[in-house]
């Protein structure tokens, strides 16, 4: 398990800004002189220093093997305190963007099997994790929930790439995620990763606790939650092994 981190700041260029779902833009950042960018591993995030008084953390969601660019996805928050609205409304292609990092408080551990649960923009740190475990032939599943299909960034791409390993569960079609029914009883040596919006945290914790309590894989849960409702891209918590009876689960 790696917690690779750096506090180095550098100026990058916003190479591309594209809409990838309702209310979600994908930012592709690169070095203006083509220099290689810092190494990072699945689960890492960077600080975007948008102004001196406006710093936000976003999960890296691109390919860790591609050191020519970094990618983050940003959800427009209805009650934005400045970060998401600045990115959506003011930041333009070709502009300079200062970053700090990457850091990794949500590292991908080695396991025989993986269960990934993502809610909304919480899919972002899960994307490189899924790619990494699939590349090494591990057994894995992803359950991805959101308000609507149109709001679920990268959902169709994931389903095309990985088929029935990915379960898309938009709330307007299926209701709230019923994790015990969807996931069943995890097998031994299974690592469970969860990342989703804080607005769904209480119900999600209860359901996820039910899954882990019925699982032999106790202590294998790692979760990441959003600092601000309802976005999971603005990170607060440090990922850590969590007991099934932990108050925060």
PDB file of C-alpha atoms in Angstrom:
ATOM      1  CA  UNK A   1       0.000   0.000   0.000  1.00  0.00           C
ATOM      2  CA  UNK A   2       1.396   3.398  -0.945  1.00  0.00           C
ATOM      3  CA  UNK A   3       0.557   6.804   0.477  1.00  0.00           C
ATOM      4  CA  UNK A   4       2.748   8.688  -1.994  1.00  0.00           C
ATOM      5  CA  UNK A   5       2.393  12.418  -1.341  1.00  0.00           C
ATOM      6  CA  UNK A   6       4.073  15.675  -2.253  1.00  0.00           C
ATOM      7  CA  UNK A   7       3.514  19.276  -1.198  1.00  0.00           C
ATOM      8  CA  UNK A   8       5.232  20.705  -4.290  1.00  0.00           C
ATOM      9  CA  UNK A   9       3.288  23.389  -6.141  1.00  0.00           C
ATOM     10  CA  UNK A  10       3.483  23.832  -9.895  1.00  0.00           C
ATOM     11  CA  UNK A  11       1.682  25.743 -12.609  1.00  0.00           C
ATOM     12  CA  UNK A  12      -0.049  23.686 -15.277  1.00  0.00           C
ATOM     13  CA  UNK A  13      -2.144  24.593 -18.298  1.00  0.00           C
ATOM     14  CA  UNK A  14      -5.796  23.708 -18.692  1.00  0.00           C
ATOM     15  CA  UNK A  15      -5.456  21.767 -21.921  1.00  0.00           C
ATOM     16  CA  UNK A  16      -9.094  20.745 -22.185  1.00  0.00           C
ATOM     17  CA  UNK A  17     -12.378  21.350 -20.380  1.00  0.00           C
ATOM     18  CA  UNK A  18     -15.301  19.149 -21.392  1.00  0.00           C
ATOM     19  CA  UNK A  19     -18.740  18.293 -20.058  1.00  0.00           C
ATOM     20  CA  UNK A  20     -18.962  14.575 -19.245  1.00  0.00           C
ATOM     21  CA  UNK A  21     -22.346  14.491 -17.481  1.00  0.00           C
ATOM     22  CA  UNK A  22     -25.040  16.869 -16.290  1.00  0.00           C
ATOM     23  CA  UNK A  23     -23.261  19.321 -14.005  1.00  0.00           C
ATOM     24  CA  UNK A  24     -19.850  17.629 -14.327  1.00  0.00           C
ATOM     25  CA  UNK A  25     -16.818  18.906 -16.231  1.00  0.00           C
ATOM     26  CA  UNK A  26     -13.581  17.009 -16.826  1.00  0.00           C
ATOM     27  CA  UNK A  27     -10.386  19.078 -16.636  1.00  0.00           C
ATOM     28  CA  UNK A  28      -7.235  17.880 -18.396  1.00  0.00           C
ATOM     29  CA  UNK A  29      -4.076  19.600 -17.133  1.00  0.00           C
ATOM     30  CA  UNK A  30      -0.606  19.435 -18.651  1.00  0.00           C
ATOM     31  CA  UNK A  31       2.793  21.095 -18.344  1.00  0.00           C
ATOM     32  CA  UNK A  32       3.250  23.984 -20.792  1.00  0.00           C
ATOM     33  CA  UNK A  33       6.789  22.808 -21.621  1.00  0.00           C
ATOM     34  CA  UNK A  34       5.957  19.112 -21.807  1.00  0.00           C
ATOM     35  CA  UNK A  35       7.768  18.122 -18.626  1.00  0.00           C
ATOM     36  CA  UNK A  36       6.595  14.900 -16.922  1.00  0.00           C
ATOM     37  CA  UNK A  37       4.077  15.371 -14.155  1.00  0.00           C
ATOM     38  CA  UNK A  38       4.375  13.843 -10.674  1.00  0.00           C
ATOM     39  CA  UNK A  39       3.830  10.144 -10.171  1.00  0.00           C
ATOM     40  CA  UNK A  40       0.585   9.150  -8.500  1.00  0.00           C
ATOM     41  CA  UNK A  41      -1.394   6.036  -7.718  1.00  0.00           C
ATOM     42  CA  UNK A  42      -5.130   5.232  -7.630  1.00  0.00           C
ATOM     43  CA  UNK A  43      -6.951   7.078  -4.853  1.00  0.00           C
ATOM     44  CA  UNK A  44      -4.730  10.177  -5.018  1.00  0.00           C
ATOM     45  CA  UNK A  45      -5.955  13.767  -5.142  1.00  0.00           C
ATOM     46  CA  UNK A  46      -4.497  17.209  -5.818  1.00  0.00           C
ATOM     47  CA  UNK A  47      -5.187  20.700  -4.547  1.00  0.00           C
ATOM     48  CA  UNK A  48      -6.345  23.152  -7.193  1.00  0.00           C
ATOM     49  CA  UNK A  49      -5.235  26.612  -6.082  1.00  0.00           C
ATOM     50  CA  UNK A  50      -7.853  28.608  -7.949  1.00  0.00           C
ATOM     51  CA  UNK A  51      -7.086  31.832  -6.080  1.00  0.00           C
ATOM     52  CA  UNK A  52      -5.051  32.657  -3.008  1.00  0.00           C
ATOM     53  CA  UNK A  53      -8.184  32.228  -0.909  1.00  0.00           C
ATOM     54  CA  UNK A  54      -9.790  29.447  -2.958  1.00  0.00           C
ATOM     55  CA  UNK A  55      -8.176  26.010  -2.699  1.00  0.00           C
ATOM     56  CA  UNK A  56     -10.100  22.825  -3.418  1.00  0.00           C
ATOM     57  CA  UNK A  57      -9.129  19.145  -3.441  1.00  0.00           C
ATOM     58  CA  UNK A  58     -10.156  16.872  -6.301  1.00  0.00           C
ATOM     59  CA  UNK A  59      -9.539  13.189  -6.929  1.00  0.00           C
ATOM     60  CA  UNK A  60      -7.345  12.253  -9.873  1.00  0.00           C
ATOM     61  CA  UNK A  61      -9.392  10.170 -12.283  1.00  0.00           C
ATOM     62  CA  UNK A  62      -7.116   9.610 -15.281  1.00  0.00           C
ATOM     63  CA  UNK A  63      -4.375   7.092 -16.020  1.00  0.00           C
ATOM     64  CA  UNK A  64      -1.556   6.981 -13.424  1.00  0.00           C
ATOM     65  CA  UNK A  65       0.757   5.672 -16.149  1.00  0.00           C
ATOM     66  CA  UNK A  66       0.303   8.807 -18.272  1.00  0.00           C
ATOM     67  CA  UNK A  67       2.646  11.424 -16.832  1.00  0.00           C
ATOM     68  CA  UNK A  68       1.869  13.921 -19.587  1.00  0.00           C
ATOM     69  CA  UNK A  69      -1.425  15.006 -18.052  1.00  0.00           C
ATOM     70  CA  UNK A  70      -3.614  14.980 -14.947  1.00  0.00           C
ATOM     71  CA  UNK A  71      -7.400  14.770 -14.987  1.00  0.00           C
ATOM     72  CA  UNK A  72      -9.997  15.759 -12.406  1.00  0.00           C
ATOM     73  CA  UNK A  73     -13.796  15.891 -12.680  1.00  0.00           C
ATOM     74  CA  UNK A  74     -15.699  18.687 -10.950  1.00  0.00           C
ATOM     75  CA  UNK A  75     -19.369  18.628  -9.988  1.00  0.00           C
ATOM     76  CA  UNK A  76     -21.242  21.922  -9.944  1.00  0.00           C
ATOM     77  CA  UNK A  77     -22.563  22.255  -6.404  1.00  0.00           C
ATOM     78  CA  UNK A  78     -25.905  24.020  -5.995  1.00  0.00           C
ATOM     79  CA  UNK A  79     -24.621  25.714  -2.829  1.00  0.00           C
ATOM     80  CA  UNK A  80     -21.065  26.243  -4.030  1.00  0.00           C
ATOM     81  CA  UNK A  81     -18.772  28.241  -1.773  1.00  0.00           C
ATOM     82  CA  UNK A  82     -16.807  29.308  -4.813  1.00  0.00           C
ATOM     83  CA  UNK A  83     -14.801  26.309  -5.980  1.00  0.00           C
ATOM     84  CA  UNK A  84     -17.124  24.488  -8.339  1.00  0.00           C
ATOM     85  CA  UNK A  85     -18.750  27.655  -9.659  1.00  0.00           C
ATOM     86  CA  UNK A  86     -15.315  29.109 -10.413  1.00  0.00           C
ATOM     87  CA  UNK A  87     -14.279  25.983 -12.303  1.00  0.00           C
ATOM     88  CA  UNK A  88     -17.535  25.788 -14.266  1.00  0.00           C
ATOM     89  CA  UNK A  89     -18.065  29.473 -14.993  1.00  0.00           C
ATOM     90  CA  UNK A  90     -14.669  31.190 -15.031  1.00  0.00           C
ATOM     91  CA  UNK A  91     -11.899  28.697 -15.784  1.00  0.00           C
ATOM     92  CA  UNK A  92     -11.134  28.466 -19.517  1.00  0.00           C
ATOM     93  CA  UNK A  93      -8.950  26.302 -21.726  1.00  0.00           C
ATOM     94  CA  UNK A  94      -5.432  27.671 -22.080  1.00  0.00           C
ATOM     95  CA  UNK A  95      -5.401  29.256 -18.617  1.00  0.00           C
ATOM     96  CA  UNK A  96      -2.753  28.531 -16.012  1.00  0.00           C
ATOM     97  CA  UNK A  97      -3.842  26.464 -13.010  1.00  0.00           C
ATOM     98  CA  UNK A  98      -1.670  26.004  -9.944  1.00  0.00           C
ATOM     99  CA  UNK A  99      -1.774  22.601  -8.266  1.00  0.00           C
ATOM    100  CA  UNK A 100      -0.287  21.153  -5.095  1.00  0.00           C
ATOM    101  CA  UNK A 101       0.272  17.444  -4.659  1.00  0.00           C
ATOM    102  CA  UNK A 102      -0.585  14.721  -5.385  1.00  0.00           C
ATOM    103  CA  UNK A 103      -1.367  13.125  -2.059  1.00  0.00           C
ATOM    104  CA  UNK A 104      -2.961   9.767  -1.375  1.00  0.00           C
ATOM    105  CA  UNK A 105      -5.117   9.268   1.712  1.00  0.00           C
ATOM    106  CA  UNK A 106      -7.294   6.665  -0.036  1.00  0.00           C
ATOM    107  CA  UNK A 107      -4.769   4.088  -1.284  1.00  0.00           C
ATOM    108  CA  UNK A 108      -5.608   0.908  -3.132  1.00  0.00           C
ATOM    109  CA  UNK A 109      -4.518  -2.128  -1.112  1.00  0.00           C
ATOM    110  CA  UNK A 110      -3.682  -5.532  -2.494  1.00  0.00           C
ATOM    111  CA  UNK A 111      -6.513  -8.026  -2.208  1.00  0.00           C
ATOM    112  CA  UNK A 112      -7.830 -11.094  -3.948  1.00  0.00           C
ATOM    113  CA  UNK A 113     -11.253  -9.514  -4.559  1.00  0.00           C
ATOM    114  CA  UNK A 114     -12.702  -6.009  -4.554  1.00  0.00           C
ATOM    115  CA  UNK A 115     -16.122  -4.453  -4.131  1.00  0.00           C
ATOM    116  CA  UNK A 116     -16.406  -0.812  -5.198  1.00  0.00           C
ATOM    117  CA  UNK A 117     -19.406   1.348  -4.293  1.00  0.00           C
ATOM    118  CA  UNK A 118     -19.629   4.810  -5.833  1.00  0.00           C
ATOM    119  CA  UNK A 119     -22.279   7.483  -5.469  1.00  0.00           C
ATOM    120  CA  UNK A 120     -22.429  10.423  -7.874  1.00  0.00           C
ATOM    121  CA  UNK A 121     -19.128  12.260  -8.264  1.00  0.00           C
ATOM    122  CA  UNK A 122     -17.641   9.692  -5.854  1.00  0.00           C
ATOM    123  CA  UNK A 123     -16.872   7.659  -8.966  1.00  0.00           C
ATOM    124  CA  UNK A 124     -13.742   9.740  -9.605  1.00  0.00           C
ATOM    125  CA  UNK A 125     -11.228   8.021  -7.275  1.00  0.00           C
ATOM    126  CA  UNK A 126     -12.774   4.661  -8.129  1.00  0.00           C
ATOM    127  CA  UNK A 127     -12.047   4.945 -11.882  1.00  0.00           C
ATOM    128  CA  UNK A 128      -8.269   4.361 -11.712  1.00  0.00           C
ATOM    129  CA  UNK A 129      -8.764   1.722  -9.029  1.00  0.00           C
ATOM    130  CA  UNK A 130     -11.058  -0.299 -11.283  1.00  0.00           C
ATOM    131  CA  UNK A 131      -8.601  -0.017 -14.173  1.00  0.00           C
ATOM    132  CA  UNK A 132      -5.703  -1.126 -11.958  1.00  0.00           C
ATOM    133  CA  UNK A 133      -7.373  -4.191 -10.462  1.00  0.00           C
ATOM    134  CA  UNK A 134      -8.808  -5.240 -13.825  1.00  0.00           C
ATOM    135  CA  UNK A 135      -5.373  -4.990 -15.444  1.00  0.00           C
ATOM    136  CA  UNK A 136      -3.903  -7.393 -12.910  1.00  0.00           C
ATOM    137  CA  UNK A 137      -6.739  -9.872 -13.293  1.00  0.00           C
ATOM    138  CA  UNK A 138      -8.314  -9.483  -9.867  1.00  0.00           C
ATOM    139  CA  UNK A 139     -11.955 -10.339  -9.219  1.00  0.00           C
ATOM    140  CA  UNK A 140     -14.000  -7.164  -8.734  1.00  0.00           C
ATOM    141  CA  UNK A 141     -17.432  -5.557  -8.933  1.00  0.00           C
ATOM    142  CA  UNK A 142     -18.600  -1.962  -9.039  1.00  0.00           C
ATOM    143  CA  UNK A 143     -22.002  -0.660  -7.966  1.00  0.00           C
ATOM    144  CA  UNK A 144     -22.458   2.932  -9.113  1.00  0.00           C
ATOM    145  CA  UNK A 145     -25.457   5.010  -8.074  1.00  0.00           C
ATOM    146  CA  UNK A 146     -26.564   8.500  -9.027  1.00  0.00           C
ATOM    147  CA  UNK A 147     -29.621  10.698  -9.428  1.00  0.00           C
ATOM    148  CA  UNK A 148     -30.112   9.923 -13.131  1.00  0.00           C
ATOM    149  CA  UNK A 149     -28.102   8.226 -15.875  1.00  0.00           C
ATOM    150  CA  UNK A 150     -27.408  11.614 -17.425  1.00  0.00           C
ATOM    151  CA  UNK A 151     -25.827  12.817 -14.161  1.00  0.00           C
ATOM    152  CA  UNK A 152     -23.552   9.768 -13.762  1.00  0.00           C
ATOM    153  CA  UNK A 153     -20.181  10.698 -15.231  1.00  0.00           C
ATOM    154  CA  UNK A 154     -18.315   7.889 -17.026  1.00  0.00           C
ATOM    155  CA  UNK A 155     -21.159   5.414 -16.428  1.00  0.00           C
ATOM    156  CA  UNK A 156     -21.652   4.312 -20.024  1.00  0.00           C
ATOM    157  CA  UNK A 157     -17.890   4.183 -20.600  1.00  0.00           C
ATOM    158  CA  UNK A 158     -17.458   1.876 -17.619  1.00  0.00           C
ATOM    159  CA  UNK A 159     -20.249  -0.412 -18.716  1.00  0.00           C
ATOM    160  CA  UNK A 160     -18.897  -0.665 -22.266  1.00  0.00           C
ATOM    161  CA  UNK A 161     -15.407  -1.441 -21.000  1.00  0.00           C
ATOM    162  CA  UNK A 162     -16.250  -3.915 -18.235  1.00  0.00           C
ATOM    163  CA  UNK A 163     -19.722  -5.270 -18.978  1.00  0.00           C
ATOM    164  CA  UNK A 164     -21.591  -6.950 -16.161  1.00  0.00           C
ATOM    165  CA  UNK A 165     -18.873  -6.252 -13.601  1.00  0.00           C
ATOM    166  CA  UNK A 166     -20.446  -2.778 -13.457  1.00  0.00           C
ATOM    167  CA  UNK A 167     -23.963  -2.201 -12.093  1.00  0.00           C
ATOM    168  CA  UNK A 168     -25.373   1.255 -12.860  1.00  0.00           C
ATOM    169  CA  UNK A 169     -28.238   2.127 -10.499  1.00  0.00           C
ATOM    170  CA  UNK A 170     -29.697   5.589 -11.177  1.00  0.00           C
ATOM    171  CA  UNK A 171     -32.041   6.589  -8.383  1.00  0.00           C
ATOM    172  CA  UNK A 172     -34.873   7.701 -10.656  1.00  0.00           C
ATOM    173  CA  UNK A 173     -35.028   4.147 -12.056  1.00  0.00           C
ATOM    174  CA  UNK A 174     -34.119   1.942  -9.076  1.00  0.00           C
ATOM    175  CA  UNK A 175     -34.547   4.075  -5.961  1.00  0.00           C
ATOM    176  CA  UNK A 176     -31.853   4.301  -3.287  1.00  0.00           C
ATOM    177  CA  UNK A 177     -29.048   1.771  -3.421  1.00  0.00           C
ATOM    178  CA  UNK A 178     -29.966  -1.445  -1.610  1.00  0.00           C
ATOM    179  CA  UNK A 179     -26.407  -2.538  -0.953  1.00  0.00           C
ATOM    180  CA  UNK A 180     -27.104  -5.804   0.922  1.00  0.00           C
ATOM    181  CA  UNK A 181     -29.240  -7.060  -1.959  1.00  0.00           C
ATOM    182  CA  UNK A 182     -26.894  -5.806  -4.675  1.00  0.00           C
ATOM    183  CA  UNK A 183     -23.659  -7.023  -3.133  1.00  0.00           C
ATOM    184  CA  UNK A 184     -24.758 -10.145  -1.308  1.00  0.00           C
ATOM    185  CA  UNK A 185     -22.229 -11.633   1.081  1.00  0.00           C
ATOM    186  CA  UNK A 186     -18.647 -10.670   0.216  1.00  0.00           C
ATOM    187  CA  UNK A 187     -16.191 -13.529   0.143  1.00  0.00           C
ATOM    188  CA  UNK A 188     -13.059 -13.765   2.236  1.00  0.00           C
ATOM    189  CA  UNK A 189     -10.077 -11.602   1.288  1.00  0.00           C
ATOM    190  CA  UNK A 190     -12.362  -8.954  -0.217  1.00  0.00           C
ATOM    191  CA  UNK A 191     -11.498  -5.248   0.029  1.00  0.00           C
ATOM    192  CA  UNK A 192     -14.521  -2.933  -0.015  1.00  0.00           C
ATOM    193  CA  UNK A 193     -14.101   0.656  -1.226  1.00  0.00           C
ATOM    194  CA  UNK A 194     -16.854   3.240  -0.913  1.00  0.00           C
ATOM    195  CA  UNK A 195     -16.945   6.857  -2.050  1.00  0.00           C
ATOM    196  CA  UNK A 196     -20.045   9.003  -2.288  1.00  0.00           C
ATOM    197  CA  UNK A 197     -21.804  12.230  -1.374  1.00  0.00           C
ATOM    198  CA  UNK A 198     -22.238  13.180   2.242  1.00  0.00           C
ATOM    199  CA  UNK A 199     -25.964  13.701   1.761  1.00  0.00           C
ATOM    200  CA  UNK A 200     -26.327   9.943   1.323  1.00  0.00           C
ATOM    201  CA  UNK A 201     -23.811   9.064   4.015  1.00  0.00           C
ATOM    202  CA  UNK A 202     -26.144   8.031   6.832  1.00  0.00           C
ATOM    203  CA  UNK A 203     -28.261   5.624   4.821  1.00  0.00           C
ATOM    204  CA  UNK A 204     -25.218   4.379   2.957  1.00  0.00           C
ATOM    205  CA  UNK A 205     -23.329   3.678   6.171  1.00  0.00           C
ATOM    206  CA  UNK A 206     -26.177   1.654   7.573  1.00  0.00           C
ATOM    207  CA  UNK A 207     -26.517  -0.429   4.426  1.00  0.00           C
ATOM    208  CA  UNK A 208     -22.783  -0.855   4.030  1.00  0.00           C
ATOM    209  CA  UNK A 209     -22.452  -1.872   7.673  1.00  0.00           C
ATOM    210  CA  UNK A 210     -25.029  -4.602   7.045  1.00  0.00           C
ATOM    211  CA  UNK A 211     -22.906  -5.932   4.184  1.00  0.00           C
ATOM    212  CA  UNK A 212     -19.650  -5.882   6.140  1.00  0.00           C
ATOM    213  CA  UNK A 213     -21.185  -7.365   9.300  1.00  0.00           C
ATOM    214  CA  UNK A 214     -22.365 -10.346   7.272  1.00  0.00           C
ATOM    215  CA  UNK A 215     -18.971 -10.678   5.592  1.00  0.00           C
ATOM    216  CA  UNK A 216     -15.906 -12.684   6.648  1.00  0.00           C
ATOM    217  CA  UNK A 217     -13.894  -9.750   5.248  1.00  0.00           C
ATOM    218  CA  UNK A 218     -14.186  -7.617   8.364  1.00  0.00           C
ATOM    219  CA  UNK A 219     -11.826  -4.660   8.573  1.00  0.00           C
ATOM    220  CA  UNK A 220     -11.446  -4.520   4.792  1.00  0.00           C
ATOM    221  CA  UNK A 221     -13.695  -1.494   4.297  1.00  0.00           C
ATOM    222  CA  UNK A 222     -12.272   1.792   3.101  1.00  0.00           C
ATOM    223  CA  UNK A 223     -14.439   4.794   2.516  1.00  0.00           C
ATOM    224  CA  UNK A 224     -14.047   8.350   1.317  1.00  0.00           C
ATOM    225  CA  UNK A 225     -16.671  11.040   1.764  1.00  0.00           C
ATOM    226  CA  UNK A 226     -17.233  14.554   0.535  1.00  0.00           C
ATOM    227  CA  UNK A 227     -16.609  17.567   2.715  1.00  0.00           C
ATOM    228  CA  UNK A 228     -19.462  19.553   1.227  1.00  0.00           C
ATOM    229  CA  UNK A 229     -22.929  18.340   0.345  1.00  0.00           C
ATOM    230  CA  UNK A 230     -23.494  16.803  -2.117  1.00  0.00           C
ATOM    231  CA  UNK A 231     -20.043  16.474  -3.731  1.00  0.00           C
ATOM    232  CA  UNK A 232     -17.486  13.788  -3.007  1.00  0.00           C
ATOM    233  CA  UNK A 233     -14.753  15.447  -5.035  1.00  0.00           C
ATOM    234  CA  UNK A 234     -13.934  17.978  -2.324  1.00  0.00           C
ATOM    235  CA  UNK A 235     -12.234  15.636   0.062  1.00  0.00           C
ATOM    236  CA  UNK A 236     -12.024  15.630   3.822  1.00  0.00           C
ATOM    237  CA  UNK A 237     -11.648  12.187   5.350  1.00  0.00           C
ATOM    238  CA  UNK A 238      -8.615   9.992   5.497  1.00  0.00           C
ATOM    239  CA  UNK A 239      -9.244   6.470   4.313  1.00  0.00           C
ATOM    240  CA  UNK A 240      -8.541   3.863   6.922  1.00  0.00           C
ATOM    241  CA  UNK A 241      -9.593   0.325   7.806  1.00  0.00           C
ATOM    242  CA  UNK A 242     -12.961   0.552   9.569  1.00  0.00           C
ATOM    243  CA  UNK A 243     -14.430  -1.943  11.999  1.00  0.00           C
ATOM    244  CA  UNK A 244     -17.984  -3.030  11.166  1.00  0.00           C
ATOM    245  CA  UNK A 245     -19.152  -1.552  14.488  1.00  0.00           C
ATOM    246  CA  UNK A 246     -17.279   1.746  14.084  1.00  0.00           C
ATOM    247  CA  UNK A 247     -19.429   4.775  14.800  1.00  0.00           C
ATOM    248  CA  UNK A 248     -18.389   6.457  11.573  1.00  0.00           C
ATOM    249  CA  UNK A 249     -19.445   3.600   9.302  1.00  0.00           C
TER     250      UNK A 249
END
